[in-house]
mmCIF file of C-alpha atoms and ligand atoms in Angstrom:
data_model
loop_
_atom_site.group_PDB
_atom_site.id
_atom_site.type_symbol
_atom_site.label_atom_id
_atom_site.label_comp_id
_atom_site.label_asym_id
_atom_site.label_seq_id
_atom_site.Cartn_x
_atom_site.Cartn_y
_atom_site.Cartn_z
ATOM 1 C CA UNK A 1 301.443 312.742 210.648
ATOM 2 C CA UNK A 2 298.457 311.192 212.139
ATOM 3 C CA UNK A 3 297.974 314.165 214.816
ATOM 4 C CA UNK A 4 296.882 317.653 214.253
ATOM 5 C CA UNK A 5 298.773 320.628 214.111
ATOM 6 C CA UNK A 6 298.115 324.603 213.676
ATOM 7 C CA UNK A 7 299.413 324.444 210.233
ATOM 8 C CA UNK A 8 296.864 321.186 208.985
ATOM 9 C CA UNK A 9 294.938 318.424 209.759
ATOM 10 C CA UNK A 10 296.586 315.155 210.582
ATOM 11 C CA UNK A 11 295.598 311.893 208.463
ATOM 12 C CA UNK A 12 293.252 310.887 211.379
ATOM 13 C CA UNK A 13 291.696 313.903 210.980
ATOM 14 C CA UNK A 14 291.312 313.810 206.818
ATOM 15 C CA UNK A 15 290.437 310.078 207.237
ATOM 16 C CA UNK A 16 287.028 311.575 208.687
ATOM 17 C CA UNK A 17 286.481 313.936 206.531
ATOM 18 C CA UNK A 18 287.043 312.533 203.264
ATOM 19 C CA UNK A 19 285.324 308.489 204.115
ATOM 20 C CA UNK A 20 282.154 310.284 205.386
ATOM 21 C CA UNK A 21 282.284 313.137 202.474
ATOM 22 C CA UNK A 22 281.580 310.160 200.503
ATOM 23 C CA UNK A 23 279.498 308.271 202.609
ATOM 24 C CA UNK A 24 276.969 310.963 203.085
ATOM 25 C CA UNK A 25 276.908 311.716 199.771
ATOM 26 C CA UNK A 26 275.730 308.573 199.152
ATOM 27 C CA UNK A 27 273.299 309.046 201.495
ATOM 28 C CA UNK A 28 272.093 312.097 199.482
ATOM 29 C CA UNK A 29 270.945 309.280 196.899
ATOM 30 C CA UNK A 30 267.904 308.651 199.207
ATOM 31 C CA UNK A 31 266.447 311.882 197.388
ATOM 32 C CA UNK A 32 266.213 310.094 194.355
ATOM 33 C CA UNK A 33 263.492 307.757 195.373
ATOM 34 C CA UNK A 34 261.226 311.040 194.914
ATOM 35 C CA UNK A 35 262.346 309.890 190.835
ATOM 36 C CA UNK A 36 260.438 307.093 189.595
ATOM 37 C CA UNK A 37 259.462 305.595 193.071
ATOM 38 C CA UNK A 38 263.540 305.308 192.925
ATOM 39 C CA UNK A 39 262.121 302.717 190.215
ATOM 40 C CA UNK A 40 265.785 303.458 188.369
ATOM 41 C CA UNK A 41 269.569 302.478 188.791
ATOM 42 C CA UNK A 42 270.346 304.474 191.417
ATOM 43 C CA UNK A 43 267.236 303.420 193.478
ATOM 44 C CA UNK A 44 267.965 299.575 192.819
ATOM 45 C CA UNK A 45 271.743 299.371 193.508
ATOM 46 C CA UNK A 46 273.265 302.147 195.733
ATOM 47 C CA UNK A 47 269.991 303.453 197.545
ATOM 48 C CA UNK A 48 269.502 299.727 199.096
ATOM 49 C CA UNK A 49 272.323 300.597 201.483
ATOM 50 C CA UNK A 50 271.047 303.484 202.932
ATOM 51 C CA UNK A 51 270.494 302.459 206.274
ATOM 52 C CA UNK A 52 273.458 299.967 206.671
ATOM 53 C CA UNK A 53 275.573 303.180 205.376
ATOM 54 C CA UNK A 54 273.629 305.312 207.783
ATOM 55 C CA UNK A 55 274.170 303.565 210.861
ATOM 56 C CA UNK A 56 278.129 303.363 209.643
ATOM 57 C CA UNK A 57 278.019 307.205 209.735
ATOM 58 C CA UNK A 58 276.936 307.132 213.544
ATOM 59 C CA UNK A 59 279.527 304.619 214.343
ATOM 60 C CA UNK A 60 282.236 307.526 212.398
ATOM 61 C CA UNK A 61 280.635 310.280 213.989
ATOM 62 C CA UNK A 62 280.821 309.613 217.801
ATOM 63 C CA UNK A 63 284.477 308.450 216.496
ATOM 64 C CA UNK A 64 285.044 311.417 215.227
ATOM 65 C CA UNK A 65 283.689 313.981 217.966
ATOM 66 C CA UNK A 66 285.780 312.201 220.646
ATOM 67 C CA UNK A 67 288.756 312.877 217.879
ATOM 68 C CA UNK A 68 288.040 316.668 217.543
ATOM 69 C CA UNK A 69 287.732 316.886 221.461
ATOM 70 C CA UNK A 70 291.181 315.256 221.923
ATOM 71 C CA UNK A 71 292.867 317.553 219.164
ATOM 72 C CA UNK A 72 290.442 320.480 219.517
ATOM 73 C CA UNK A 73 293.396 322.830 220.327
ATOM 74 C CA UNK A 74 296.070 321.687 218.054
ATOM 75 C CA UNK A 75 293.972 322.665 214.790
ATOM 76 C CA UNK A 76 294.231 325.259 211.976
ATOM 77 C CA UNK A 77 293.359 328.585 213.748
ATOM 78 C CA UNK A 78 290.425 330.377 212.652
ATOM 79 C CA UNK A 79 290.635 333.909 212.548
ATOM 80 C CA UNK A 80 288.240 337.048 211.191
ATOM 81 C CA UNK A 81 284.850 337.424 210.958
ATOM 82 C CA UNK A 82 284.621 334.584 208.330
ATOM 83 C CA UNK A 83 286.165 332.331 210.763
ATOM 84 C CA UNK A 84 283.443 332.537 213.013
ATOM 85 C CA UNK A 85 280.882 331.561 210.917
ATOM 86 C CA UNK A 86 283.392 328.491 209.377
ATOM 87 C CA UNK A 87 283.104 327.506 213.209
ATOM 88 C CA UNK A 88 279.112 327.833 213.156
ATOM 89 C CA UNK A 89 278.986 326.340 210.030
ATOM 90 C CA UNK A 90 281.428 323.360 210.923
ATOM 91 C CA UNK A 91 279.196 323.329 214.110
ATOM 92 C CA UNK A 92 275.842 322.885 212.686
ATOM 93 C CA UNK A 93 277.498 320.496 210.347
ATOM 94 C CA UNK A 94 278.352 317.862 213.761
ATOM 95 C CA UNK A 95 274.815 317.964 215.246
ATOM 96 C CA UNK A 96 273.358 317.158 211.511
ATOM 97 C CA UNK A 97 275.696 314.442 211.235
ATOM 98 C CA UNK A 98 274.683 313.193 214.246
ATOM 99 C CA UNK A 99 270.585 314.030 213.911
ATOM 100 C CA UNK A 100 270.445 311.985 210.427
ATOM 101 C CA UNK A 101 271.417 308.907 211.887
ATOM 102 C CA UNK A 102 269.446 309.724 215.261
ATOM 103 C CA UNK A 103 266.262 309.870 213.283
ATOM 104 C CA UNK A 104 266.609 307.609 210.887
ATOM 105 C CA UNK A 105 267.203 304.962 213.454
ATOM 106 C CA UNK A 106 264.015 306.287 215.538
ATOM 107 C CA UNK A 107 262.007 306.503 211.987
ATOM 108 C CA UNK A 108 262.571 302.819 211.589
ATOM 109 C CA UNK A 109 261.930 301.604 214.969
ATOM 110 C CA UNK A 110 258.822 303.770 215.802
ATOM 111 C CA UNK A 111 257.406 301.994 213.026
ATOM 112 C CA UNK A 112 258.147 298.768 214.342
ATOM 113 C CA UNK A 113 260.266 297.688 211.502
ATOM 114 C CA UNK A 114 263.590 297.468 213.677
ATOM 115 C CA UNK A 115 266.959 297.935 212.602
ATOM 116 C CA UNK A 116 269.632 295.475 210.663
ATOM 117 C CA UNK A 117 272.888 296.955 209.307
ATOM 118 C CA UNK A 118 275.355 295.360 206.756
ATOM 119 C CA UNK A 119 272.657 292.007 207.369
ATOM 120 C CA UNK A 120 273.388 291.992 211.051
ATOM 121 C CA UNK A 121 270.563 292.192 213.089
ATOM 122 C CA UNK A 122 271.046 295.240 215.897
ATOM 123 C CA UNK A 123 267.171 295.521 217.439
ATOM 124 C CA UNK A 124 264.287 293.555 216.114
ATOM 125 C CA UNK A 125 261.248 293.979 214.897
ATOM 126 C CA UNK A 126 258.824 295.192 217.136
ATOM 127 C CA UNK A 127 255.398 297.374 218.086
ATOM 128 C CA UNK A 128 254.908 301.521 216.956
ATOM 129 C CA UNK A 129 255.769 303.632 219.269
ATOM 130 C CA UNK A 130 254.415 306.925 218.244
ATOM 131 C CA UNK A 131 256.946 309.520 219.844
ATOM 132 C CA UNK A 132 260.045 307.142 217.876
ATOM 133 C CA UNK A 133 257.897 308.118 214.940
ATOM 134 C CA UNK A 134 257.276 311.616 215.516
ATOM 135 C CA UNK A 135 260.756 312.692 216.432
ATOM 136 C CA UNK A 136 262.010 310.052 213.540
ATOM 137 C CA UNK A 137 259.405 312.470 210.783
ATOM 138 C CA UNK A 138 262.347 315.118 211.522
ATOM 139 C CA UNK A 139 264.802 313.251 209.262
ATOM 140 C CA UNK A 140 263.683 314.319 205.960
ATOM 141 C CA UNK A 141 263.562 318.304 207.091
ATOM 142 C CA UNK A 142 267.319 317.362 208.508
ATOM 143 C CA UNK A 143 268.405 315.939 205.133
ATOM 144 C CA UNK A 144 267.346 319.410 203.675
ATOM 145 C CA UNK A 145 269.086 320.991 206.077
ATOM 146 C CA UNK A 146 271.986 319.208 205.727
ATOM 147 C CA UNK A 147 272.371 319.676 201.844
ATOM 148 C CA UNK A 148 272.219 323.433 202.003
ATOM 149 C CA UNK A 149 274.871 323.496 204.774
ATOM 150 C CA UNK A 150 277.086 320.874 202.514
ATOM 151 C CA UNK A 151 276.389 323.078 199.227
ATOM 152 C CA UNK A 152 277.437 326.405 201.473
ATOM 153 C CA UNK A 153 280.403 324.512 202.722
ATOM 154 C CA UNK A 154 282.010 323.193 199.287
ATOM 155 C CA UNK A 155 281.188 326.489 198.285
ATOM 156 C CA UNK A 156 283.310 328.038 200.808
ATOM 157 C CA UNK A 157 286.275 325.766 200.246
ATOM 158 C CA UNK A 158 286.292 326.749 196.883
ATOM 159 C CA UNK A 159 286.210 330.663 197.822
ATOM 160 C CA UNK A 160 289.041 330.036 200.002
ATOM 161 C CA UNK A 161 290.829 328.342 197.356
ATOM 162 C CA UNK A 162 290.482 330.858 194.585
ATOM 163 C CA UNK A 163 289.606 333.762 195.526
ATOM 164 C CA UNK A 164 290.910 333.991 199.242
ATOM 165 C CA UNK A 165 293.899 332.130 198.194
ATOM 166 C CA UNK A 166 294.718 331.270 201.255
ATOM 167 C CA UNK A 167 295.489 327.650 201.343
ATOM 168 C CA UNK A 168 292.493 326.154 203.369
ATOM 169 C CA UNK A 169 291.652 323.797 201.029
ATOM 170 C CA UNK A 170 295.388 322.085 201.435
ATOM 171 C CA UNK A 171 295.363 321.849 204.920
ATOM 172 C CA UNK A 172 292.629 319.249 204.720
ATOM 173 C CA UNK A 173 294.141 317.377 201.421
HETATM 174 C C1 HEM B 201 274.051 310.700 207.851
HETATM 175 C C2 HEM B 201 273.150 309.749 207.712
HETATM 176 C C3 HEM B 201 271.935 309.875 206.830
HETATM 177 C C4 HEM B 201 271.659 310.758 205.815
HETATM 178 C C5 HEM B 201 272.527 311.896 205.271
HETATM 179 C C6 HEM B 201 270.331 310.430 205.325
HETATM 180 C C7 HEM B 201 269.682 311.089 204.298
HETATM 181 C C8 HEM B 201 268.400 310.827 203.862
HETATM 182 C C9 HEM B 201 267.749 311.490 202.764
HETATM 183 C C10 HEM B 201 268.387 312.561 201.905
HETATM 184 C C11 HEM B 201 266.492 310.987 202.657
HETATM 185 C C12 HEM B 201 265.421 311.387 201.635
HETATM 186 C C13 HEM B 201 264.550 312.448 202.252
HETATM 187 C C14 HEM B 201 263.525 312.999 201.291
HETATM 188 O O1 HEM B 201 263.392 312.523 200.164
HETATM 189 O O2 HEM B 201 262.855 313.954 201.710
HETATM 190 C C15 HEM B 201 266.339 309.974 203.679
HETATM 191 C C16 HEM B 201 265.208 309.216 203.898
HETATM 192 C C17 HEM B 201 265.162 308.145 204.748
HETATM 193 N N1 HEM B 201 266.166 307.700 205.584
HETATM 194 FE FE1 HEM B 201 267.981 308.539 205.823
HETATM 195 N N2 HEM B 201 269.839 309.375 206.044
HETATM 196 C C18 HEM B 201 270.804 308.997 206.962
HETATM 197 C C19 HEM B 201 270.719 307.952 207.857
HETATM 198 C C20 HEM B 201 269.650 307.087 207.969
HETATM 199 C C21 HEM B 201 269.561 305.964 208.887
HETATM 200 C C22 HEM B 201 270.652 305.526 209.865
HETATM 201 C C23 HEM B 201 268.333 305.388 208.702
HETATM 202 C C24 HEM B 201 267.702 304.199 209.376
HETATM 203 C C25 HEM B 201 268.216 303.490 210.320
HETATM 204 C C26 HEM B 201 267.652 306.146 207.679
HETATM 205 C C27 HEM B 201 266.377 305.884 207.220
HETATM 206 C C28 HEM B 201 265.696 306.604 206.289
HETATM 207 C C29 HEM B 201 264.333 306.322 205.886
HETATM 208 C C30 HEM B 201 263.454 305.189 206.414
HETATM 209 C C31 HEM B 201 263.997 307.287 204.912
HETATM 210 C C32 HEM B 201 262.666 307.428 204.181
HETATM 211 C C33 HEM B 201 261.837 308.356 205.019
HETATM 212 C C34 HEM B 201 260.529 308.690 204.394
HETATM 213 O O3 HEM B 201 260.166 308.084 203.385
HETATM 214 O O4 HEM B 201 259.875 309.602 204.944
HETATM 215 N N3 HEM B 201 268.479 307.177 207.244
HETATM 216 N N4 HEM B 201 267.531 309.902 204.404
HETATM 217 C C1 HEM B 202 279.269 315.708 203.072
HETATM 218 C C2 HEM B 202 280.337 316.404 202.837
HETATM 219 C C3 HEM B 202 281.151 317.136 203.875
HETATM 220 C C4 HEM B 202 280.996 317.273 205.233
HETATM 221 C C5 HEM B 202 279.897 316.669 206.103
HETATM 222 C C6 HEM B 202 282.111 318.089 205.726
HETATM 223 C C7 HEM B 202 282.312 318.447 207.056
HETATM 224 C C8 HEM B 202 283.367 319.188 207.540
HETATM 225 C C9 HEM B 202 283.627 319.535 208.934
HETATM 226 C C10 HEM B 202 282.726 319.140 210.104
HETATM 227 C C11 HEM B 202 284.775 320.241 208.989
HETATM 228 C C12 HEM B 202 285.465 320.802 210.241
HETATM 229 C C13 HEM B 202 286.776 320.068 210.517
HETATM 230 C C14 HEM B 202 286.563 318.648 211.002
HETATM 231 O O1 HEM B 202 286.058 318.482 212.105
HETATM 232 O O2 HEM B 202 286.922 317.685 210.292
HETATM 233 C C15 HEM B 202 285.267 320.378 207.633
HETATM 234 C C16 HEM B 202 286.407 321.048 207.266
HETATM 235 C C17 HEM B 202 286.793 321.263 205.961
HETATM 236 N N1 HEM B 202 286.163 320.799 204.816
HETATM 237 FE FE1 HEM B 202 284.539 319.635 204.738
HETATM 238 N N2 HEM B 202 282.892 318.443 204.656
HETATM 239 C C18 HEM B 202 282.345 317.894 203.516
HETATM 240 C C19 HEM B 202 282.811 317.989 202.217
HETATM 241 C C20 HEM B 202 283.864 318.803 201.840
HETATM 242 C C21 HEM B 202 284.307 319.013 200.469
HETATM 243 C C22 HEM B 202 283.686 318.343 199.225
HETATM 244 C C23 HEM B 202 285.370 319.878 200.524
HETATM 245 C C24 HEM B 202 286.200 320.450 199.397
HETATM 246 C C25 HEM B 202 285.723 320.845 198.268
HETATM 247 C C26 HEM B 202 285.600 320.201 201.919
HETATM 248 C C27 HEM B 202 286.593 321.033 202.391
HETATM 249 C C28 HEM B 202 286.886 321.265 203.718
HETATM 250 C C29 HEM B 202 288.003 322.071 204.173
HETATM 251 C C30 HEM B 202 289.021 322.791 203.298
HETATM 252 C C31 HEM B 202 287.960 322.062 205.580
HETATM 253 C C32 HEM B 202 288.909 322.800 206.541
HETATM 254 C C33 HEM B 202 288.285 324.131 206.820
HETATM 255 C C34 HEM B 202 289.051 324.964 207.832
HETATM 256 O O3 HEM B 202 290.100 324.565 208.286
HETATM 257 O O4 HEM B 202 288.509 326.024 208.152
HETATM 258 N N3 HEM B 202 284.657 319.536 202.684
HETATM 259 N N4 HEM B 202 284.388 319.737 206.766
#
């Protein structure tokens, strides 16, 4: 079923969630430049990719919000206490999906180094422009940011699954 419904999420729905689980977690990589001057497998082969991957992740994201607008009432309810924060947390975890990509894109072309994705030139190279640069110095503290709530979150799936028992985790498998 490619829709929502109040008992789980569609395969629209999951497609999001599961391509750009992976993709950000590749993106998570970028921390292990602080190894070695990312001198190191890692740093050579997957970490290359960052900011093709990254700009992939804006094009899924502003996918993806229109998507949860359109099926916003046909998903799993949430209720409780605990289901309020699951709809902070799930909150906060759409504007840091769409921050990282923000910045990272301003990073690059405050500095003047422009921006090419998957070897496709999107804006060239070009002079600083120091507010770009200031606003793009945010996307390391994001990245932080975004960990913890992505450590809290898997933690919380697996609380639901076995402790709460209460079948979260399937809905969105
Ligand atoms: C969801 C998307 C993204 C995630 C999760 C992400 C994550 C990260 C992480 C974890 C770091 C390392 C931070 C640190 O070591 O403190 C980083 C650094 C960096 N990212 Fe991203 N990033 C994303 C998108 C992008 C995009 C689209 C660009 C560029 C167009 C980009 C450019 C950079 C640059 C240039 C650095 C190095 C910054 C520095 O050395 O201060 N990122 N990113
Ligand atoms: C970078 C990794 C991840 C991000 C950014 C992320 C993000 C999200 C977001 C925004 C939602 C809200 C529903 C939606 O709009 O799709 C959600 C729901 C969910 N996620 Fe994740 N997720 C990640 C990884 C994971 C992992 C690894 C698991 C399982 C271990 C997981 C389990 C779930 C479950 C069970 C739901 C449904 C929760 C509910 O209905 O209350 N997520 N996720």
């Amino acid at each position: 079923m490619m829709n929502d419904s109040k008992a789980r999420y569609g395969s629209i729905t999951r497609f999001f969630h599961w391509s750009m689980a992976i993709l950000v977690s590749w993106q998570f990589l970028k921390f292990f430049d602080r190894i070695n001057d990312g001198e190191h497998w890692v740093g050579e082969t997957l970490v290359p990719w960052h900011i093709s991957i990254g700009s992939l992740i804006l094009v899924l994201i502003v996918l993806r919000l229109g998507w949860t607008v359109k099926e916003k009432g046909n998903r799993p309810e949430h209720g409780s206490i605990i289901g309020v924060l699951a709809k902070i947390g799930h909150g906060l975890l759409y504007v840091a999906l769409v921050l990282m990509p923000v910045t990272g894109i301003f990073y690059m072309v405050g500095n003047g180094y422009g921006l090419s994705a998957f070897n496709l030139e999107i804006i060239a190279k070009g002079e600083e422009v120091s507010w770009l640069i200031n606003i793009g110095s945010l996307h390391s503290y994001i990245a932080w940011g975004l960990l913890f709530l992505v450590a809290g979150h898997i933690g919380m799936a697996f609380v639901h699954q076995f402790i709460i028992k209460d079948g979260t985790l399937k809905r969105m498998m």
